[in-house]
Short mmCIF file of N, CA and C in Angstrom, two decimals:
data_model
loop_
_atom_site.label_atom_id
_atom_site.label_comp_id
_atom_site.label_asym_id
_atom_site.label_seq_id
_atom_site.Cartn_x
_atom_site.Cartn_y
_atom_site.Cartn_z
N MET A 129 125.21 84.86 180.69
CA MET A 129 124.74 86.10 181.32
C MET A 129 123.64 85.53 181.90
N VAL A 130 123.38 86.10 183.20
CA VAL A 130 122.17 86.02 184.36
C VAL A 130 121.52 87.20 184.57
N GLU A 131 120.37 87.29 184.32
CA GLU A 131 119.52 88.26 184.64
C GLU A 131 118.54 88.13 185.57
N ILE A 132 118.38 89.00 186.66
CA ILE A 132 117.07 88.62 187.78
C ILE A 132 115.83 89.71 187.24
N ILE A 133 114.88 89.52 187.09
CA ILE A 133 113.91 90.20 186.52
C ILE A 133 112.43 90.13 187.45
N PRO A 134 111.51 90.94 187.19
CA PRO A 134 110.33 90.68 187.86
C PRO A 134 109.69 89.34 187.32
N GLY A 135 109.05 88.54 187.88
CA GLY A 135 108.31 87.22 187.48
C GLY A 135 106.91 87.52 186.73
N TYR A 136 106.07 88.64 187.18
CA TYR A 136 105.09 88.71 187.05
C TYR A 136 104.47 88.65 185.46
N GLY A 137 105.36 89.09 184.51
CA GLY A 137 104.86 89.15 183.12
C GLY A 137 105.33 87.99 182.58
N ARG A 138 105.97 86.88 183.16
CA ARG A 138 106.45 85.56 182.75
C ARG A 138 105.73 84.42 183.71
N MET A 139 104.73 84.56 183.99
CA MET A 139 103.99 83.74 185.18
C MET A 139 104.24 82.18 184.75
N ASP A 140 103.80 82.15 183.53
CA ASP A 140 103.98 80.55 183.01
C ASP A 140 105.32 79.80 183.15
N GLU A 141 106.46 80.69 183.13
CA GLU A 141 107.75 80.08 183.21
C GLU A 141 107.95 80.12 184.76
N VAL A 142 107.54 80.81 185.89
CA VAL A 142 107.66 80.74 186.92
C VAL A 142 106.86 79.73 187.54
N LEU A 143 105.54 79.65 187.17
CA LEU A 143 104.89 78.28 187.46
C LEU A 143 105.68 77.05 187.12
N ALA A 144 105.93 77.03 186.17
CA ALA A 144 106.78 75.67 185.70
C ALA A 144 107.89 75.32 186.64
N LEU A 145 108.67 76.51 187.12
CA LEU A 145 109.65 76.40 187.95
C LEU A 145 109.38 76.08 189.41
N VAL A 146 108.44 76.56 189.86
CA VAL A 146 107.73 76.36 191.10
C VAL A 146 107.42 74.94 191.10
N LYS A 147 106.80 74.16 190.30
CA LYS A 147 106.31 73.13 190.17
C LYS A 147 107.38 72.25 190.05
N GLU A 148 108.39 72.47 189.29
CA GLU A 148 109.60 71.45 189.33
C GLU A 148 110.23 71.38 190.76
N TYR A 149 110.37 72.69 191.30
CA TYR A 149 110.99 72.91 192.64
C TYR A 149 110.04 71.86 193.77
N THR A 150 108.62 71.97 193.53
CA THR A 150 107.98 71.32 194.68
C THR A 150 107.71 69.91 194.38
N ASP A 151 107.73 69.68 193.08
CA ASP A 151 107.90 67.92 192.66
C ASP A 151 108.97 67.42 193.16
N MET A 152 110.30 68.07 193.20
CA MET A 152 111.66 67.73 193.56
C MET A 152 111.74 67.41 194.93
N ILE A 153 111.14 68.44 195.80
CA ILE A 153 110.95 68.24 197.45
C ILE A 153 110.11 67.29 197.76
N ALA A 154 108.94 67.15 197.33
CA ALA A 154 107.93 66.24 197.35
C ALA A 154 108.18 65.04 197.26
N GLY A 155 109.29 64.73 196.34
CA GLY A 155 109.97 63.30 196.03
C GLY A 155 110.64 62.62 197.40
N GLN A 156 110.84 63.56 198.59
CA GLN A 156 111.33 63.05 199.50
C GLN A 156 110.13 62.42 200.29
N GLY A 157 108.98 62.52 200.35
CA GLY A 157 108.04 62.06 200.74
C GLY A 157 107.86 62.74 202.34
N GLY A 158 106.97 61.76 203.04
CA GLY A 158 106.63 62.13 204.24
C GLY A 158 106.38 63.50 204.68
N ASP A 159 107.20 64.06 205.75
CA ASP A 159 106.66 65.39 206.05
C ASP A 159 107.04 66.29 205.37
N VAL A 160 107.52 66.53 204.11
CA VAL A 160 107.89 67.44 203.23
C VAL A 160 106.49 67.40 202.40
N VAL A 161 105.83 66.34 201.98
CA VAL A 161 104.44 66.40 201.56
C VAL A 161 103.46 67.03 202.23
N GLU A 162 103.50 66.86 203.65
CA GLU A 162 102.50 67.54 204.64
C GLU A 162 103.00 69.04 204.70
N CYS A 163 104.04 69.38 204.71
CA CYS A 163 104.24 70.85 204.55
C CYS A 163 103.86 71.57 203.52
N LEU A 164 104.13 70.79 202.34
CA LEU A 164 103.44 71.61 200.85
C LEU A 164 101.93 71.68 201.34
N LYS A 165 101.41 70.82 201.47
CA LYS A 165 99.84 70.81 202.11
C LYS A 165 99.50 71.75 202.78
N SER A 166 100.32 72.08 204.21
CA SER A 166 99.95 73.12 204.86
C SER A 166 100.18 74.72 204.48
N GLN A 167 100.80 74.65 203.30
CA GLN A 167 100.90 75.93 202.80
C GLN A 167 99.98 76.10 201.70
N HIS A 168 99.07 75.31 201.37
CA HIS A 168 98.06 75.77 200.53
C HIS A 168 98.63 75.80 199.03
N LEU A 169 99.57 74.86 198.73
CA LEU A 169 100.17 75.28 197.56
C LEU A 169 99.44 75.24 196.23
N ASP A 170 98.18 74.49 196.21
CA ASP A 170 97.62 74.72 194.96
C ASP A 170 96.93 76.05 194.91
N ALA A 171 96.27 76.64 196.20
CA ALA A 171 95.81 77.83 195.88
C ALA A 171 96.97 78.97 195.58
N GLU A 172 98.15 78.78 196.08
CA GLU A 172 99.27 79.63 195.86
C GLU A 172 99.54 79.71 194.09
N LEU A 173 99.52 78.55 193.80
CA LEU A 173 99.83 78.49 192.22
C LEU A 173 98.97 79.21 191.52
N LEU A 174 97.47 79.03 192.21
CA LEU A 174 96.61 79.83 191.09
C LEU A 174 96.32 81.51 191.15
N ASP A 175 97.19 81.90 192.18
CA ASP A 175 97.16 83.37 192.19
C ASP A 175 98.45 83.62 193.00
N MET A 176 99.62 83.59 192.38
CA MET A 176 101.01 83.82 193.04
C MET A 176 100.88 85.48 193.45
N GLU A 177 100.39 86.17 192.61
CA GLU A 177 100.42 87.59 193.08
C GLU A 177 99.88 88.06 194.37
N LYS A 178 98.82 87.44 194.86
CA LYS A 178 98.09 87.32 195.75
C LYS A 178 99.20 87.41 197.16
N LYS A 179 99.75 86.36 197.07
CA LYS A 179 100.76 86.20 198.25
C LYS A 179 102.31 86.90 197.92
N TYR A 180 102.82 87.05 196.79
CA TYR A 180 104.05 87.75 196.33
C TYR A 180 103.91 88.96 195.77
N GLY A 181 102.87 89.73 195.57
CA GLY A 181 102.47 90.85 194.82
C GLY A 181 102.92 92.03 195.46
N LEU A 182 103.23 93.27 194.73
CA LEU A 182 103.72 94.52 195.24
C LEU A 182 102.61 94.96 195.92
N PRO A 183 102.83 95.88 196.93
CA PRO A 183 104.13 96.57 197.20
C PRO A 183 105.08 95.74 198.33
N TRP A 184 104.35 94.83 199.05
CA TRP A 184 105.04 94.40 199.96
C TRP A 184 105.84 92.84 199.78
N GLY A 185 105.56 92.21 198.54
CA GLY A 185 106.10 91.03 198.07
C GLY A 185 106.66 91.29 196.77
N ARG A 186 107.50 90.20 196.47
CA ARG A 186 108.41 90.23 195.22
C ARG A 186 108.23 88.74 194.47
N LEU A 187 108.34 88.72 193.22
CA LEU A 187 108.62 87.51 192.66
C LEU A 187 109.67 87.56 191.46
N TYR A 188 110.73 86.63 191.30
CA TYR A 188 111.90 86.73 190.51
C TYR A 188 111.79 85.77 189.49
N LEU A 189 112.11 86.08 188.41
CA LEU A 189 112.66 85.15 187.71
C LEU A 189 114.04 85.26 187.07
N ALA A 190 114.90 84.23 187.36
CA ALA A 190 116.30 84.16 186.74
C ALA A 190 116.50 83.63 185.21
N CYS A 191 116.88 84.27 184.43
CA CYS A 191 116.96 84.02 183.06
C CYS A 191 118.57 83.94 182.73
N ALA A 192 119.04 82.79 182.29
CA ALA A 192 120.30 82.56 181.84
C ALA A 192 120.27 82.37 180.07
N ASP A 193 121.07 83.24 179.48
CA ASP A 193 121.05 83.23 178.07
C ASP A 193 119.87 83.40 177.62
N GLY A 194 118.87 84.19 178.49
CA GLY A 194 117.45 84.46 177.88
C GLY A 194 116.42 83.20 178.28
N LYS A 195 116.98 82.34 178.97
CA LYS A 195 115.98 80.91 179.21
C LYS A 195 115.76 80.93 180.74
N ALA A 196 114.59 80.75 181.05
CA ALA A 196 114.25 80.47 182.46
C ALA A 196 115.05 79.55 183.42
N ALA A 197 115.84 80.02 184.35
CA ALA A 197 116.87 79.12 185.00
C ALA A 197 116.27 79.04 186.52
N GLY A 198 115.67 79.93 186.94
CA GLY A 198 115.48 79.93 188.56
C GLY A 198 114.63 80.99 188.95
N CYS A 199 113.87 80.69 190.24
CA CYS A 199 112.91 81.70 190.69
C CYS A 199 113.29 82.07 192.23
N ALA A 200 112.39 82.79 192.78
CA ALA A 200 112.43 83.17 194.10
C ALA A 200 111.27 84.14 194.44
N ALA A 201 110.92 84.13 195.59
CA ALA A 201 109.80 85.17 196.05
C ALA A 201 109.90 85.68 197.38
N ILE A 202 109.40 86.67 197.51
CA ILE A 202 109.44 87.40 199.00
C ILE A 202 108.04 87.40 199.61
N ALA A 203 107.41 86.98 200.57
CA ALA A 203 105.95 87.23 200.87
C ALA A 203 106.31 87.98 202.36
N ARG A 204 105.23 88.89 202.58
CA ARG A 204 105.04 89.66 203.98
C ARG A 204 104.59 88.45 204.79
N LEU A 205 105.25 88.62 205.98
CA LEU A 205 104.68 87.97 207.39
C LEU A 205 104.06 88.99 208.28
N ASP A 206 104.67 90.24 208.29
CA ASP A 206 104.28 91.47 209.10
C ASP A 206 104.96 92.64 208.76
N GLY A 207 104.67 93.80 209.34
CA GLY A 207 105.39 94.95 208.90
C GLY A 207 106.75 94.99 208.86
N GLU A 208 107.64 94.13 209.95
CA GLU A 208 109.13 94.09 210.01
C GLU A 208 109.65 92.75 209.35
N ILE A 209 108.91 91.77 209.29
CA ILE A 209 109.25 90.54 208.79
C ILE A 209 108.83 90.14 207.25
N CYS A 210 109.76 89.61 206.67
CA CYS A 210 109.34 88.76 205.15
C CYS A 210 109.85 87.58 205.27
N GLU A 211 109.32 86.64 204.37
CA GLU A 211 109.68 85.50 204.12
C GLU A 211 110.43 84.93 202.80
N LEU A 212 111.50 84.28 202.55
CA LEU A 212 112.14 84.08 201.30
C LEU A 212 111.56 82.72 200.96
N LYS A 213 110.87 82.73 200.04
CA LYS A 213 110.12 81.34 199.17
C LYS A 213 110.43 81.20 198.08
N ARG A 214 110.32 79.80 197.75
CA ARG A 214 110.42 79.20 196.47
C ARG A 214 111.79 79.41 195.71
N LEU A 215 112.73 79.41 196.59
CA LEU A 215 113.96 79.94 195.81
C LEU A 215 114.70 78.42 195.14
N TYR A 216 114.71 78.55 194.00
CA TYR A 216 114.92 77.27 193.17
C TYR A 216 115.74 77.59 191.87
N VAL A 217 116.72 76.67 191.72
CA VAL A 217 117.50 76.95 190.26
C VAL A 217 117.22 75.24 189.59
N ARG A 218 117.15 75.53 188.32
CA ARG A 218 117.21 74.12 187.73
C ARG A 218 118.44 73.66 187.64
N PRO A 219 118.66 72.37 187.76
CA PRO A 219 119.84 71.59 187.73
C PRO A 219 120.87 71.75 186.75
N GLU A 220 120.40 72.01 185.51
CA GLU A 220 121.69 72.55 184.65
C GLU A 220 122.04 73.70 184.74
N TYR A 221 121.44 74.44 185.67
CA TYR A 221 122.03 75.94 185.65
C TYR A 221 122.75 75.94 186.90
N ARG A 222 122.98 74.78 187.93
CA ARG A 222 123.31 75.14 189.15
C ARG A 222 124.81 75.39 189.12
N GLY A 223 125.59 75.80 189.98
CA GLY A 223 127.01 76.16 189.88
C GLY A 223 127.61 77.47 189.12
N ARG A 224 126.50 78.29 188.76
CA ARG A 224 126.48 79.40 188.21
C ARG A 224 126.27 80.74 189.30
N HIS A 225 126.19 80.45 190.42
CA HIS A 225 125.76 81.30 191.38
C HIS A 225 124.26 82.28 191.00
N ILE A 226 123.59 81.32 190.57
CA ILE A 226 122.01 82.09 190.05
C ILE A 226 121.50 82.10 191.48
N GLY A 227 121.67 81.13 192.34
CA GLY A 227 120.98 81.05 193.51
C GLY A 227 121.26 82.28 194.61
N ASN A 228 122.45 82.49 194.42
CA ASN A 228 123.05 83.57 195.36
C ASN A 228 122.68 84.81 194.64
N ALA A 229 122.42 85.01 193.37
CA ALA A 229 122.02 86.41 192.84
C ALA A 229 120.32 86.41 193.10
N LEU A 230 119.75 85.57 192.80
CA LEU A 230 118.39 85.41 193.58
C LEU A 230 118.13 86.11 194.91
N MET A 231 118.90 85.28 195.77
CA MET A 231 118.83 85.65 197.03
C MET A 231 119.40 87.01 197.50
N GLU A 232 120.29 87.65 196.67
CA GLU A 232 120.96 88.95 196.73
C GLU A 232 119.82 90.11 196.55
N GLN A 233 119.28 89.80 195.48
CA GLN A 233 118.10 90.63 194.90
C GLN A 233 116.97 90.61 195.96
N ALA A 234 116.48 89.52 196.25
CA ALA A 234 115.54 89.38 197.50
C ALA A 234 115.76 90.23 198.77
N ILE A 235 117.00 89.82 199.36
CA ILE A 235 117.56 90.86 200.20
C ILE A 235 117.57 92.28 200.03
N SER A 236 118.05 92.74 199.09
CA SER A 236 118.07 94.05 198.57
C SER A 236 116.79 94.64 198.56
N ASP A 237 115.85 93.99 197.88
CA ASP A 237 114.47 94.47 197.71
C ASP A 237 113.78 94.63 199.23
N ALA A 238 113.97 93.64 200.03
CA ALA A 238 113.47 93.55 201.16
C ALA A 238 113.95 94.52 202.20
N ARG A 239 115.22 95.03 202.01
CA ARG A 239 115.63 96.14 202.57
C ARG A 239 114.90 97.36 202.23
N ASP A 240 114.98 97.56 200.97
CA ASP A 240 114.09 98.90 200.46
C ASP A 240 112.78 98.88 200.76
N ILE A 241 112.09 97.66 200.88
CA ILE A 241 110.79 97.64 201.37
C ILE A 241 110.96 98.27 202.80
N GLY A 242 111.80 97.88 203.65
CA GLY A 242 111.71 98.38 204.72
C GLY A 242 111.56 97.21 205.82
N TYR A 243 111.63 96.11 205.40
CA TYR A 243 111.69 94.75 206.28
C TYR A 243 112.97 94.94 207.11
N ARG A 244 112.89 94.31 208.50
CA ARG A 244 114.16 94.20 209.25
C ARG A 244 114.43 93.11 209.17
N TYR A 245 113.66 91.97 208.87
CA TYR A 245 114.12 90.63 209.00
C TYR A 245 113.65 89.84 207.86
N MET A 246 114.27 88.62 207.32
CA MET A 246 113.99 87.95 206.39
C MET A 246 113.79 86.45 207.17
N ARG A 247 112.95 85.53 207.09
CA ARG A 247 112.81 84.48 207.42
C ARG A 247 113.01 83.38 206.39
N LEU A 248 113.13 82.19 206.86
CA LEU A 248 112.98 80.96 205.54
C LEU A 248 112.67 79.86 206.31
N ASP A 249 112.18 78.73 205.76
CA ASP A 249 112.24 77.41 206.38
C ASP A 249 112.80 76.42 205.17
N THR A 250 113.27 75.42 205.31
CA THR A 250 113.82 74.58 204.55
C THR A 250 114.22 73.26 205.11
N PHE A 251 114.74 72.37 204.37
CA PHE A 251 114.99 70.94 205.02
C PHE A 251 116.30 70.70 205.11
N PRO A 252 116.96 69.65 206.02
CA PRO A 252 118.19 69.51 206.21
C PRO A 252 118.53 68.84 204.89
N PHE A 253 117.73 67.90 204.10
CA PHE A 253 118.37 67.37 202.82
C PHE A 253 118.63 68.24 201.79
N MET A 254 118.39 69.66 201.79
CA MET A 254 118.91 70.71 200.83
C MET A 254 120.07 71.34 201.29
N GLU A 255 121.08 70.39 201.47
CA GLU A 255 122.19 70.68 202.12
C GLU A 255 123.04 71.97 201.47
N ALA A 256 123.00 72.11 200.24
CA ALA A 256 123.47 73.25 199.49
C ALA A 256 123.10 74.39 199.86
N ALA A 257 121.77 74.67 199.86
CA ALA A 257 121.00 75.69 200.24
C ALA A 257 120.86 76.03 201.45
N VAL A 258 121.11 75.21 202.47
CA VAL A 258 121.37 75.60 203.95
C VAL A 258 122.69 76.17 204.15
N ARG A 259 123.62 75.56 203.44
CA ARG A 259 125.03 76.23 203.68
C ARG A 259 125.11 77.63 202.78
N MET A 260 124.51 77.89 201.66
CA MET A 260 124.27 79.16 201.00
C MET A 260 123.71 80.07 202.00
N TYR A 261 122.59 79.73 202.69
CA TYR A 261 121.79 80.69 203.67
C TYR A 261 123.02 81.00 204.88
N GLU A 262 123.39 79.89 205.23
CA GLU A 262 124.47 80.27 206.43
C GLU A 262 125.62 80.97 205.97
N ARG A 263 125.98 81.00 204.86
CA ARG A 263 127.11 81.74 204.23
C ARG A 263 126.72 83.28 204.33
N ARG A 264 125.58 83.18 204.04
CA ARG A 264 124.95 84.51 203.60
C ARG A 264 124.60 85.58 204.95
N GLY A 265 124.77 84.58 206.23
CA GLY A 265 124.27 85.40 207.46
C GLY A 265 123.08 84.92 208.08
N PHE A 266 122.35 84.11 207.30
CA PHE A 266 121.12 83.17 208.36
C PHE A 266 121.67 82.48 209.38
N LEU A 267 120.80 82.59 210.40
CA LEU A 267 120.94 82.07 211.68
C LEU A 267 119.55 81.00 212.07
N PRO A 268 120.01 80.24 212.62
CA PRO A 268 118.83 79.37 213.20
C PRO A 268 117.81 80.04 214.12
N ILE A 269 116.74 79.64 213.89
CA ILE A 269 115.71 80.38 214.81
C ILE A 269 114.71 79.11 215.38
N GLU A 270 113.77 79.54 216.20
CA GLU A 270 112.59 78.61 216.58
C GLU A 270 111.69 78.58 215.47
N ARG A 271 110.84 77.68 215.45
CA ARG A 271 109.77 77.48 214.58
C ARG A 271 108.88 78.62 214.59
N TYR A 272 108.60 79.37 213.44
CA TYR A 272 107.92 80.36 213.47
C TYR A 272 106.67 80.31 212.39
N ASN A 273 106.17 79.28 212.04
CA ASN A 273 105.10 79.16 211.31
C ASN A 273 104.56 77.84 211.69
N ASP A 274 103.42 77.43 210.80
CA ASP A 274 102.84 76.17 211.13
C ASP A 274 103.31 74.92 210.33
N ASN A 275 104.47 74.84 209.85
CA ASN A 275 104.94 74.04 208.90
C ASN A 275 105.14 72.68 209.92
N PRO A 276 104.40 71.79 209.35
CA PRO A 276 104.24 70.25 210.36
C PRO A 276 105.53 69.59 210.47
N ALA A 277 106.35 69.95 209.43
CA ALA A 277 107.63 68.72 209.37
C ALA A 277 108.53 68.97 210.53
N ALA A 278 108.88 67.93 211.22
CA ALA A 278 109.38 67.83 212.52
C ALA A 278 110.86 68.19 212.11
N GLU A 279 111.56 67.70 210.98
CA GLU A 279 112.81 68.16 210.54
C GLU A 279 113.09 69.60 209.98
N ALA A 280 112.30 70.15 209.77
CA ALA A 280 112.31 71.41 209.10
C ALA A 280 113.26 72.29 209.87
N VAL A 281 113.96 73.27 209.01
CA VAL A 281 115.12 74.26 209.46
C VAL A 281 114.37 75.45 209.36
N PHE A 282 114.64 76.27 210.48
CA PHE A 282 114.10 77.50 210.19
C PHE A 282 115.05 78.52 210.68
N MET A 283 115.32 79.61 210.00
CA MET A 283 116.36 80.72 209.88
C MET A 283 115.91 81.95 209.51
N GLU A 284 116.97 82.94 210.06
CA GLU A 284 116.63 84.42 210.00
C GLU A 284 117.58 85.11 209.62
N LEU A 285 117.56 86.15 208.91
CA LEU A 285 118.59 87.11 208.61
C LEU A 285 118.24 88.77 209.10
N ALA A 286 118.95 89.35 209.77
CA ALA A 286 118.76 90.67 210.28
C ALA A 286 119.00 91.48 208.96
N LEU A 287 118.29 92.54 208.50
CA LEU A 287 118.61 92.98 207.41
C LEU A 287 118.98 94.59 207.57
N PHE A 288 119.40 94.84 208.93
CA PHE A 288 119.75 96.28 209.46
C PHE A 288 121.17 96.18 209.76
#
């Protein structure tokens, strides 16, 4: 059984998941490492509630059979636009639709908050994630942030 819960009360588990995720993508080297630096990841990890806290943000923990399996977050960009961040599922839990469940919870909450658009940035090497976003209706858009990676992919979903 998979349960999506607020991650605020289990921050150690969320931080471990985000660290696994960022270590995984940093393993690609080059522009990915520069991207993580530009996002001030160290500061984010010290105070995740600042970026993803209520009322405008959300932080999720996916639990499978009571164990931390994945995470995701919503960050506010402006009054109408939020950003899907740090969506990650541990390799041993992939194929169980946990990523979809995290994304659906984030989309539902973004609508409830009143956002009209959800954006994200990702990388082409994350093929399964890009396909999942496309299946859900995310479309390519122009660069919307200061991500320095030349190969970064930018996407947006209309929430209305």
